């Protein structure tokens, strides 16, 4: 197939938006072919008990890499995350107090570096090449996404990535 006959992918990023500007971002990235390589979700037998996420070896590597983002990029704060069987949700804040935007990485750079570190530890890539991002614009949007991340394991069977 030549380059002229390739299907065009839907552009999901906001045109003209500066993805290294201060702000909050909701990110989702998936494993290749959505294989459940990162964790399993165990639904508790007690009513009202939240489900447990049991991380695999790859899930533990992913968790450590996520927890290290702030050490690699001091201008990035991981506010919330969940490692599901075949995808990861992150709620990130990018900020630069001294006004020097060059210190703030782009959202794409953070995700690329995160996937790269995990790939290096595992020895091969387990990731799809792209990721989903959503720019958080309001306090309500932030609260809804924070809650969505927290509740994602409880709704795993209905999840679009299930």
Coordinates of C-alpha atoms in Angstrom, one line a residue, residues 59-155:
X59 CA 1.7 -3.2 36.1
X60 CA 4.3 -2.7 38.9
X61 CA 6.8 -1.4 36.4
X62 CA 4.2 1.0 35.1
X63 CA 3.3 2.1 38.6
X64 CA 6.9 2.9 39.5
X65 CA 7.4 4.8 36.3
X66 CA 4.3 6.9 36.9
X67 CA 5.4 7.6 40.5
X68 CA 8.8 8.8 39.1
X69 CA 7.4 11.3 36.6
X70 CA 7.6 14.1 39.1
X71 CA 11.3 13.3 39.7
X72 CA 12.0 13.4 35.9
X73 CA 9.9 16.5 35.3
X74 CA 9.6 18.7 38.4
X75 CA 7.1 20.9 36.6
X76 CA 4.6 17.9 36.2
X77 CA 2.4 16.7 39.0
X78 CA 0.6 13.4 38.8
X79 CA -2.7 14.1 40.7
X80 CA -4.4 10.7 40.1
X81 CA -4.0 7.6 38.1
X82 CA -5.3 4.0 37.7
X83 CA -3.6 1.1 36.0
X84 CA -6.3 -1.0 34.5
X85 CA -5.7 -4.4 32.8
X86 CA -5.1 -2.9 29.3
X87 CA -4.9 0.8 29.8
X88 CA -3.8 3.6 32.1
X89 CA -5.6 6.8 33.1
X90 CA -3.5 9.7 34.3
X91 CA -4.5 13.1 35.6
X92 CA -1.6 15.5 35.2
X93 CA -0.9 19.1 36.0
X94 CA 1.8 21.0 34.0
X95 CA 3.0 24.1 35.7
X96 CA 6.0 26.5 35.7
X97 CA 6.0 29.1 38.4
X98 CA 8.9 31.1 37.2
X99 CA 7.4 31.7 33.7
X100 CA 10.0 29.8 31.8
X101 CA 7.9 27.6 29.6
X102 CA 11.0 25.8 28.3
X103 CA 11.1 23.9 31.6
X104 CA 7.6 22.4 31.0
X105 CA 7.5 19.3 28.9
X106 CA 4.7 18.7 26.4
X107 CA 2.0 16.2 27.3
X108 CA 3.3 14.1 24.4
X109 CA 6.8 14.2 25.8
X110 CA 5.7 13.0 29.2
X111 CA 3.8 10.1 27.7
X112 CA 6.6 9.2 25.3
X113 CA 9.1 9.2 28.1
X114 CA 6.9 7.1 30.4
X115 CA 6.2 4.5 27.7
X116 CA 10.0 4.5 26.9
X117 CA 11.1 3.8 30.5
X118 CA 8.5 1.0 30.8
X119 CA 9.6 -0.5 27.5
X120 CA 13.2 -0.4 28.5
X121 CA 12.5 -2.3 31.8
X122 CA 10.3 -4.9 30.1
X123 CA 12.6 -5.3 27.0
X124 CA 10.0 -4.7 24.4
X125 CA 7.0 -2.4 23.8
X126 CA 3.6 -3.3 25.1
X127 CA 2.0 0.0 24.0
X128 CA -0.2 1.3 21.3
X129 CA 1.6 4.1 19.5
X130 CA -1.0 6.8 20.3
X131 CA -2.8 8.1 23.4
X132 CA -5.9 10.0 24.2
X133 CA -5.7 13.4 25.9
X134 CA -8.3 15.8 27.2
X135 CA -7.6 19.3 28.3
X136 CA -9.4 20.0 31.6
X137 CA -11.0 23.4 31.4
X138 CA -13.2 23.7 34.5
X139 CA -13.3 22.7 38.2
X140 CA -16.3 20.5 37.5
X141 CA -14.5 18.7 34.6
X142 CA -11.6 18.1 36.9
X143 CA -13.8 16.6 39.7
X144 CA -15.7 14.4 37.2
X145 CA -12.4 13.0 35.7
X146 CA -10.9 12.5 39.2
X147 CA -14.0 10.6 40.2
X148 CA -14.0 8.6 36.9
X149 CA -10.4 7.5 37.5
X150 CA -11.2 6.4 41.1
X151 CA -14.4 4.5 40.0
X152 CA -13.0 3.0 36.8
X153 CA -12.2 -0.4 38.4
X154 CA -15.8 -0.7 39.7
X155 CA -17.1 -0.3 36.2

